[in-house]
Amino acid sequence: MKVRGGISLSRGEIDDPLVAAANALADRVLPSDAAEPASMQQQPAAQQAAGRPIFHESARAQVGGTATYVDDIPELKGTLYAAPVLSTVAHARLLAVDTAAARGMPGVRSVLLAADLPADPMLAAFAHDEPIFALHTVQHVGQVIGVVVADTVMQARRAARQVVCRYEELPAVLSVREALLAESYVLPPVFVRRGDAQAALARAPHQLHGTLEVGGQEHFYLEGQLAYVVPQEQQQYLVYSSTQHPGEVQHWVAHALGIDNHAVRVECRRMGGGFGGKETQAGHMAVWAAIAARHLQRPIKLRLDRDDDFLITGKRHPFSYDYSVGFDDTGRLCGLRLMMAVNCGFSADLSGPVADRAVFHADNAYFLQDVEIASYRCKTNTQSHTAFRGFGGPQGMIVTEAVMGDIARYLRLDPLDVRRRNLYGLHERNVTHYQMTVEDNILDPLLSKLELSTQYRERREAISAWNLKSPAIKRGIAITPVKFGISFTATLFNQAGALVHVYTDGSAQVNHGGTEMGQGLNTKVCQVVADELGIDFGCVLATATDTSKVPNASATAASAGTDLNARAAQYAARNVRDNLAQFVAGLDGCGAGAVRFSGGQVSTPRETRAFADVVKLAYANRIQLWSDGFYRTPKIHYDKTTLTGRPFYYFAYGAACTEVAVDMLTGESRVLKVDILHDVGTSINPAIDMGQIEGGFVQGMGWLTTEQLVWNDKGHLATHAPSTYKIPATGDIPEHFKIDFWPEPNREANVFGSKAVGEPPFMLAISVYEAMRDAIAATKPADELVRLCAPATAEHVLVALGSSAADEAW
């Protein structure tokens, strides 16, 4: 028998692949040469659920193929299928739409355009700038002009291609630099200043000026965008949506149909990935399907083809930067002027808060004393870009990390030394450029520990020696830190609700406003509820997110899903537990504080009873066995007009050491080694947190190396399928990939002492980009800067190398 982190394996279960996988994951969580922490050693039945590497609550169903996604829901009799009609030009007046050929095709029931909309023709987005269907103009290739509804999916898709649109083409803005020249913006520019950056630059001993271009990223969720809308009685609608924000889908559908929110119920049991791409843009599918359902009074399913998904939906925002930096002989910053130009696409969507978060995270781990940041939210004729893991944070950090690398090369210093010289301090140099004091700073000891554990100095010397002898293959190494703020920057979204029901057999059910997209939110919530009630993890079931149960829930985003929803669920469970404690205290003549719930038992100084027996007895005495819970994040406040305040409850920290090899002849690269030290607080589930760190890093690596979005000069996205858009594959994972947790709980009173882990690891992959620049620098004079566009594809690497480097390698 083997026990790892509470996962027990009897002889009869040894061949269970899921348990074997869970044990293998626990082996990675727990170093083989170290004793297991006390919280993860084999414990009696009373041990807590939280803190253990329990496998995902849906894992068995997912491995067995029985987990239900929206497309798996049995379709009702009479279900019809919708497919979108797409614009084929980037910018034009829409003169006419001829639907005759499409209507005459087999199985077609209807073609719906803007003229068929029952209410406001604009989506209920906050900027009110995006039409449901194109009105008088089209603004990007792939904009939805209408939908075709037919008896089958393929009939609808074929007919959609037969809709003929007549255009009068208009000039299209296809790049950020063009938008800047034209002053084409979806939102006004934002400026944040502290001190006098211009004066600081003037008196600095050294100055550098540079530009950087960083591309976007396709979400590439395994489950594409879809919705299934079922008309109900009395003008009500049931919407099954693959969405991170059921409440927003409810609002958008109600707004589009001209009905009250209470007439729309949205349900989401799980998503097959989201990464931010289903925060707002899942609402489009639901609205289009709902409009068709209203017109035809039939259930409607709309599932995008993968190519159409690429063309219709937004990506991570591409950024362009200009910077001027002043610094002293040691590499410490004196002043920084930074221009960020954000490619927002044709409408605002979430571009405002994304660009704001990029401004907030332009410091990353570093104190910026005299700084001036200009953020331009540019309108282009492309898809409307949207949320993506990190939500602007990665785009804010990467430019500052590039500046640190440039300073180090210019001064011929080790980049790690320059980075450490600029870190936030503990008692001084500890206030951000948006006036938030950094109170939980662990950056310096965390970097010191990673530097020693990875033998960074010795490896740098060995790499230098390698590069002297190897003309074709150069190696590079870099350590980069992460300081990522946790909370929605819009304060009102930092709230959550939950319901906990305890049944008479002692089992419990929890429902909350968060959504499960594979990240393990429901698993962690169940662990917290189980501990609050003192029962086994297996006795708690999380049910589908449902707007009729928890209303007005915030999106599952900003890495705050567990912080918000697990705490709300904990409070709900605590209310039920307190009801039971008062009841049992009355039976045994003791105070409610003397009643203990643990290991499925309820104990007082006088007697111990099974939890299920107590529940039955409480029910017979008419004690309430369900409750709601509500949580709002404390301490946070934020002035949107000045971008100052305390927008974040706390920071999550981490650092990564990455070694790469780059082929000077072909531009190809490979990540050789990755070591990560990451701050998760006291982990609620080490196995899930490990998976989030691994996945986040690899996804970030893809953003910065292989995932290139290419629009041609007509505005057509050329990389719209797996054949042309390259996400990391198994062969790209480094053989040496080691992750350790920083051993300290959250200093704020967060649930279980944990920290958010969804987004912060993504930015650890900036170490890959910096390591590649380090390798390329081996071909250049010591103080020559490396200009490398991201993603660092083979083509971009060759451009950064220049022809002379390739000739020398030959």
mmCIF file of C-alpha atoms in Angstrom, residues 402-626:
data_model
loop_
_atom_site.group_PDB
_atom_site.id
_atom_site.type_symbol
_atom_site.label_atom_id
_atom_site.label_comp_id
_atom_site.label_asym_id
_atom_site.label_seq_id
_atom_site.Cartn_x
_atom_site.Cartn_y
_atom_site.Cartn_z
ATOM 1 C CA ALA A 402 13.522 43.875 -21.283
ATOM 2 C CA VAL A 403 14.721 47.243 -19.949
ATOM 3 C CA MET A 404 16.518 45.483 -17.083
ATOM 4 C CA GLY A 405 18.229 43.179 -19.551
ATOM 5 C CA ASP A 406 19.231 46.107 -21.745
ATOM 6 C CA ILE A 407 20.744 48.015 -18.818
ATOM 7 C CA ALA A 408 22.748 44.965 -17.746
ATOM 8 C CA ARG A 409 24.178 44.428 -21.230
ATOM 9 C CA TYR A 410 24.963 48.113 -21.677
ATOM 10 C CA LEU A 411 26.861 48.198 -18.363
ATOM 11 C CA ARG A 412 28.328 44.694 -18.850
ATOM 12 C CA LEU A 413 26.760 43.532 -15.572
ATOM 13 C CA ASP A 414 24.979 40.332 -14.685
ATOM 14 C CA PRO A 415 21.251 40.878 -15.407
ATOM 15 C CA LEU A 416 20.298 39.251 -12.089
ATOM 16 C CA ASP A 417 22.402 41.798 -10.207
ATOM 17 C CA VAL A 418 20.682 44.678 -12.013
ATOM 18 C CA ARG A 419 17.282 43.183 -11.248
ATOM 19 C CA ARG A 420 18.060 42.730 -7.553
ATOM 20 C CA ARG A 421 19.447 46.264 -7.319
ATOM 21 C CA ASN A 422 16.071 47.619 -8.395
ATOM 22 C CA LEU A 423 13.787 45.444 -6.255
ATOM 23 C CA TYR A 424 11.229 46.941 -3.925
ATOM 24 C CA GLY A 425 12.551 47.392 -0.397
ATOM 25 C CA LEU A 426 11.010 46.309 2.884
ATOM 26 C CA HIS A 427 10.706 49.669 4.645
ATOM 27 C CA GLU A 428 11.762 52.164 1.998
ATOM 28 C CA ARG A 429 11.423 52.217 -1.747
ATOM 29 C CA ASN A 430 8.258 50.189 -1.099
ATOM 30 C CA VAL A 431 5.435 52.284 -2.602
ATOM 31 C CA THR A 432 4.236 51.576 -6.137
ATOM 32 C CA HIS A 433 3.738 54.211 -8.806
ATOM 33 C CA TYR A 434 -0.009 53.928 -8.135
ATOM 34 C CA GLN A 435 0.512 54.687 -4.419
ATOM 35 C CA MET A 436 0.049 51.211 -2.942
ATOM 36 C CA THR A 437 2.490 50.159 -0.236
ATOM 37 C CA VAL A 438 4.052 46.748 -0.844
ATOM 38 C CA GLU A 439 3.604 45.160 2.590
ATOM 39 C CA ASP A 440 4.253 41.460 1.900
ATOM 40 C CA ASN A 441 7.536 41.677 -0.012
ATOM 41 C CA ILE A 442 9.493 38.409 -0.205
ATOM 42 C CA LEU A 443 11.304 39.166 -3.459
ATOM 43 C CA ASP A 444 14.896 39.329 -2.245
ATOM 44 C CA PRO A 445 14.948 36.121 -0.159
ATOM 45 C CA LEU A 446 12.985 34.285 -2.852
ATOM 46 C CA LEU A 447 15.463 35.286 -5.565
ATOM 47 C CA SER A 448 18.405 34.440 -3.293
ATOM 48 C CA LYS A 449 17.044 30.969 -2.656
ATOM 49 C CA LEU A 450 16.435 30.299 -6.346
ATOM 50 C CA GLU A 451 19.875 31.637 -7.294
ATOM 51 C CA LEU A 452 21.554 29.216 -4.885
ATOM 52 C CA SER A 453 19.346 26.185 -5.595
ATOM 53 C CA THR A 454 19.869 26.488 -9.354
ATOM 54 C CA GLN A 455 23.626 27.173 -9.112
ATOM 55 C CA TYR A 456 22.979 30.179 -11.320
ATOM 56 C CA ARG A 457 26.457 31.715 -11.047
ATOM 57 C CA GLU A 458 28.277 28.485 -11.853
ATOM 58 C CA ARG A 459 25.946 27.757 -14.770
ATOM 59 C CA ARG A 460 26.426 31.248 -16.186
ATOM 60 C CA GLU A 461 30.182 30.710 -16.221
ATOM 61 C CA ALA A 462 29.758 27.304 -17.855
ATOM 62 C CA ILE A 463 27.445 28.780 -20.486
ATOM 63 C CA SER A 464 29.957 31.516 -21.282
ATOM 64 C CA ALA A 465 32.616 28.859 -21.798
ATOM 65 C CA TRP A 466 30.264 26.830 -24.010
ATOM 66 C CA ASN A 467 29.426 29.839 -26.165
ATOM 67 C CA LEU A 468 33.128 30.566 -26.809
ATOM 68 C CA LYS A 469 33.576 27.083 -28.272
ATOM 69 C CA SER A 470 30.256 26.679 -30.080
ATOM 70 C CA PRO A 471 29.785 28.864 -33.176
ATOM 71 C CA ALA A 472 26.366 27.508 -34.204
ATOM 72 C CA ILE A 473 24.520 26.758 -30.952
ATOM 73 C CA LYS A 474 24.514 29.430 -28.280
ATOM 74 C CA ARG A 475 23.069 29.066 -24.827
ATOM 75 C CA GLY A 476 21.518 31.632 -22.536
ATOM 76 C CA ILE A 477 20.234 31.762 -18.962
ATOM 77 C CA ALA A 478 18.028 34.185 -17.064
ATOM 78 C CA ILE A 479 16.270 34.554 -13.728
ATOM 79 C CA THR A 480 13.234 36.833 -13.725
ATOM 80 C CA PRO A 481 10.871 37.594 -10.836
ATOM 81 C CA VAL A 482 7.103 38.117 -10.692
ATOM 82 C CA LYS A 483 5.047 40.329 -8.408
ATOM 83 C CA PHE A 484 1.387 40.048 -9.412
ATOM 84 C CA GLY A 485 -1.512 41.867 -7.755
ATOM 85 C CA ILE A 486 -4.529 39.795 -6.751
ATOM 86 C CA SER A 487 -8.034 41.262 -6.963
ATOM 87 C CA PHE A 488 -10.253 42.692 -9.657
ATOM 88 C CA THR A 489 -9.065 46.247 -10.246
ATOM 89 C CA ALA A 490 -12.750 47.207 -10.470
ATOM 90 C CA THR A 491 -13.518 47.020 -6.747
ATOM 91 C CA LEU A 492 -17.211 46.117 -7.161
ATOM 92 C CA PHE A 493 -16.360 42.706 -8.632
ATOM 93 C CA ASN A 494 -14.540 41.588 -5.484
ATOM 94 C CA GLN A 495 -17.557 39.869 -3.944
ATOM 95 C CA ALA A 496 -18.998 36.372 -4.007
ATOM 96 C CA GLY A 497 -21.923 34.310 -2.781
ATOM 97 C CA ALA A 498 -22.482 30.632 -2.109
ATOM 98 C CA LEU A 499 -25.090 28.167 -0.880
ATOM 99 C CA VAL A 500 -24.412 25.088 1.244
ATOM 100 C CA HIS A 501 -27.072 22.435 1.778
ATOM 101 C CA VAL A 502 -26.653 19.593 4.256
ATOM 102 C CA TYR A 503 -28.935 16.609 3.675
ATOM 103 C CA THR A 504 -30.323 14.224 6.269
ATOM 104 C CA ASP A 505 -27.826 11.492 5.363
ATOM 105 C CA GLY A 506 -24.969 13.814 6.292
ATOM 106 C CA SER A 507 -23.913 14.626 2.727
ATOM 107 C CA ALA A 508 -23.505 18.222 1.617
ATOM 108 C CA GLN A 509 -23.934 20.159 -1.586
ATOM 109 C CA VAL A 510 -22.300 23.491 -2.411
ATOM 110 C CA ASN A 511 -23.179 25.943 -5.125
ATOM 111 C CA HIS A 512 -21.291 29.166 -5.781
ATOM 112 C CA GLY A 513 -20.968 31.857 -8.428
ATOM 113 C CA GLY A 514 -17.589 30.741 -9.758
ATOM 114 C CA THR A 515 -17.148 28.555 -12.812
ATOM 115 C CA GLU A 516 -15.062 25.439 -13.294
ATOM 116 C CA MET A 517 -12.841 25.480 -16.369
ATOM 117 C CA GLY A 518 -10.409 22.736 -15.381
ATOM 118 C CA GLN A 519 -8.501 24.856 -12.865
ATOM 119 C CA GLY A 520 -9.820 22.930 -9.867
ATOM 120 C CA LEU A 521 -11.990 25.652 -8.321
ATOM 121 C CA ASN A 522 -14.775 23.244 -7.346
ATOM 122 C CA THR A 523 -12.262 20.834 -5.843
ATOM 123 C CA LYS A 524 -10.795 23.508 -3.591
ATOM 124 C CA VAL A 525 -14.246 24.785 -2.616
ATOM 125 C CA CYS A 526 -15.306 21.256 -1.640
ATOM 126 C CA GLN A 527 -12.121 20.822 0.406
ATOM 127 C CA VAL A 528 -12.825 24.026 2.340
ATOM 128 C CA VAL A 529 -16.503 23.124 2.927
ATOM 129 C CA ALA A 530 -15.592 19.605 4.034
ATOM 130 C CA ASP A 531 -13.212 20.961 6.667
ATOM 131 C CA GLU A 532 -15.679 23.553 7.885
ATOM 132 C CA LEU A 533 -18.277 20.838 8.476
ATOM 133 C CA GLY A 534 -15.730 18.297 9.702
ATOM 134 C CA ILE A 535 -16.708 15.677 7.125
ATOM 135 C CA ASP A 536 -14.886 13.735 4.429
ATOM 136 C CA PHE A 537 -14.135 15.393 1.096
ATOM 137 C CA GLY A 538 -16.173 12.717 -0.678
ATOM 138 C CA CYS A 539 -19.304 13.793 1.195
ATOM 139 C CA VAL A 540 -19.347 17.218 -0.498
ATOM 140 C CA LEU A 541 -20.620 17.779 -4.034
ATOM 141 C CA ALA A 542 -20.264 20.970 -6.066
ATOM 142 C CA THR A 543 -23.091 21.631 -8.516
ATOM 143 C CA ALA A 544 -23.350 23.594 -11.753
ATOM 144 C CA THR A 545 -23.024 27.351 -11.635
ATOM 145 C CA ASP A 546 -26.562 28.703 -12.016
ATOM 146 C CA THR A 547 -27.781 32.294 -12.058
ATOM 147 C CA SER A 548 -31.018 31.208 -10.366
ATOM 148 C CA LYS A 549 -29.057 30.083 -7.297
ATOM 149 C CA VAL A 550 -26.334 32.714 -6.820
ATOM 150 C CA PRO A 551 -27.228 35.968 -8.594
ATOM 151 C CA ASN A 552 -24.978 38.754 -9.858
ATOM 152 C CA ALA A 553 -21.794 36.707 -9.484
ATOM 153 C CA SER A 554 -18.528 38.128 -10.769
ATOM 154 C CA ALA A 555 -16.580 36.487 -13.556
ATOM 155 C CA THR A 556 -14.230 33.676 -12.640
ATOM 156 C CA ALA A 557 -11.161 35.696 -13.482
ATOM 157 C CA ALA A 558 -8.379 37.819 -12.002
ATOM 158 C CA SER A 559 -7.058 34.672 -10.256
ATOM 159 C CA ALA A 560 -9.637 35.405 -7.551
ATOM 160 C CA GLY A 561 -11.944 32.417 -8.060
ATOM 161 C CA THR A 562 -10.859 30.508 -4.966
ATOM 162 C CA ASP A 563 -10.220 33.593 -2.838
ATOM 163 C CA LEU A 564 -13.795 34.773 -3.368
ATOM 164 C CA ASN A 565 -15.916 31.670 -3.813
ATOM 165 C CA ALA A 566 -14.180 29.326 -1.369
ATOM 166 C CA ARG A 567 -14.434 31.970 1.347
ATOM 167 C CA ALA A 568 -18.139 32.555 0.606
ATOM 168 C CA ALA A 569 -18.739 28.788 0.683
ATOM 169 C CA GLN A 570 -16.774 28.543 3.933
ATOM 170 C CA TYR A 571 -19.011 31.178 5.501
ATOM 171 C CA ALA A 572 -22.140 29.369 4.312
ATOM 172 C CA ALA A 573 -20.900 26.064 5.744
ATOM 173 C CA ARG A 574 -19.949 27.813 8.963
ATOM 174 C CA ASN A 575 -23.513 29.076 9.370
ATOM 175 C CA VAL A 576 -24.854 25.519 9.096
ATOM 176 C CA ARG A 577 -22.175 24.250 11.467
ATOM 177 C CA ASP A 578 -23.050 26.970 13.976
ATOM 178 C CA ASN A 579 -26.725 25.981 13.817
ATOM 179 C CA LEU A 580 -25.753 22.379 14.553
ATOM 180 C CA ALA A 581 -23.329 23.419 17.305
ATOM 181 C CA GLN A 582 -25.990 25.408 19.137
ATOM 182 C CA PHE A 583 -28.400 22.499 18.844
ATOM 183 C CA VAL A 584 -25.908 19.923 20.162
ATOM 184 C CA ALA A 585 -24.805 22.299 22.927
ATOM 185 C CA GLY A 586 -28.404 22.418 24.092
ATOM 186 C CA LEU A 587 -28.573 18.628 24.159
ATOM 187 C CA ASP A 588 -25.360 18.197 26.150
ATOM 188 C CA GLY A 589 -25.527 21.254 28.388
ATOM 189 C CA CYS A 590 -22.322 22.920 27.177
ATOM 190 C CA GLY A 591 -21.384 26.048 25.275
ATOM 191 C CA ALA A 592 -21.535 26.017 21.490
ATOM 192 C CA GLY A 593 -17.815 26.763 21.448
ATOM 193 C CA ALA A 594 -17.124 23.404 23.080
ATOM 194 C CA VAL A 595 -18.681 21.470 20.178
ATOM 195 C CA ARG A 596 -16.104 20.038 17.764
ATOM 196 C CA PHE A 597 -16.668 18.883 14.162
ATOM 197 C CA SER A 598 -13.963 16.574 12.821
ATOM 198 C CA GLY A 599 -13.570 13.260 11.027
ATOM 199 C CA GLY A 600 -17.289 12.919 10.385
ATOM 200 C CA GLN A 601 -18.049 13.207 14.083
ATOM 201 C CA VAL A 602 -19.499 15.845 16.373
ATOM 202 C CA SER A 603 -17.981 15.868 19.839
ATOM 203 C CA THR A 604 -18.775 17.608 23.106
ATOM 204 C CA PRO A 605 -17.188 17.099 26.528
ATOM 205 C CA ARG A 606 -20.086 14.728 27.240
ATOM 206 C CA GLU A 607 -20.628 12.684 24.052
ATOM 207 C CA THR A 608 -19.424 11.960 20.506
ATOM 208 C CA ARG A 609 -21.967 11.401 17.735
ATOM 209 C CA ALA A 610 -21.720 10.710 14.007
ATOM 210 C CA PHE A 611 -22.240 13.828 11.908
ATOM 211 C CA ALA A 612 -25.067 12.129 9.976
ATOM 212 C CA ASP A 613 -26.850 11.234 13.228
ATOM 213 C CA VAL A 614 -26.613 14.820 14.430
ATOM 214 C CA VAL A 615 -28.056 16.046 11.147
ATOM 215 C CA LYS A 616 -31.019 13.640 11.360
ATOM 216 C CA LEU A 617 -31.684 14.685 14.919
ATOM 217 C CA ALA A 618 -31.424 18.381 14.017
ATOM 218 C CA TYR A 619 -33.855 17.949 11.150
ATOM 219 C CA ALA A 620 -36.334 16.274 13.470
ATOM 220 C CA ASN A 621 -36.048 19.315 15.715
ATOM 221 C CA ARG A 622 -36.558 21.746 12.796
ATOM 222 C CA ILE A 623 -33.027 23.152 12.727
ATOM 223 C CA GLN A 624 -32.019 24.923 9.497
ATOM 224 C CA LEU A 625 -29.603 22.745 7.515
ATOM 225 C CA TRP A 626 -28.763 25.108 4.688
#
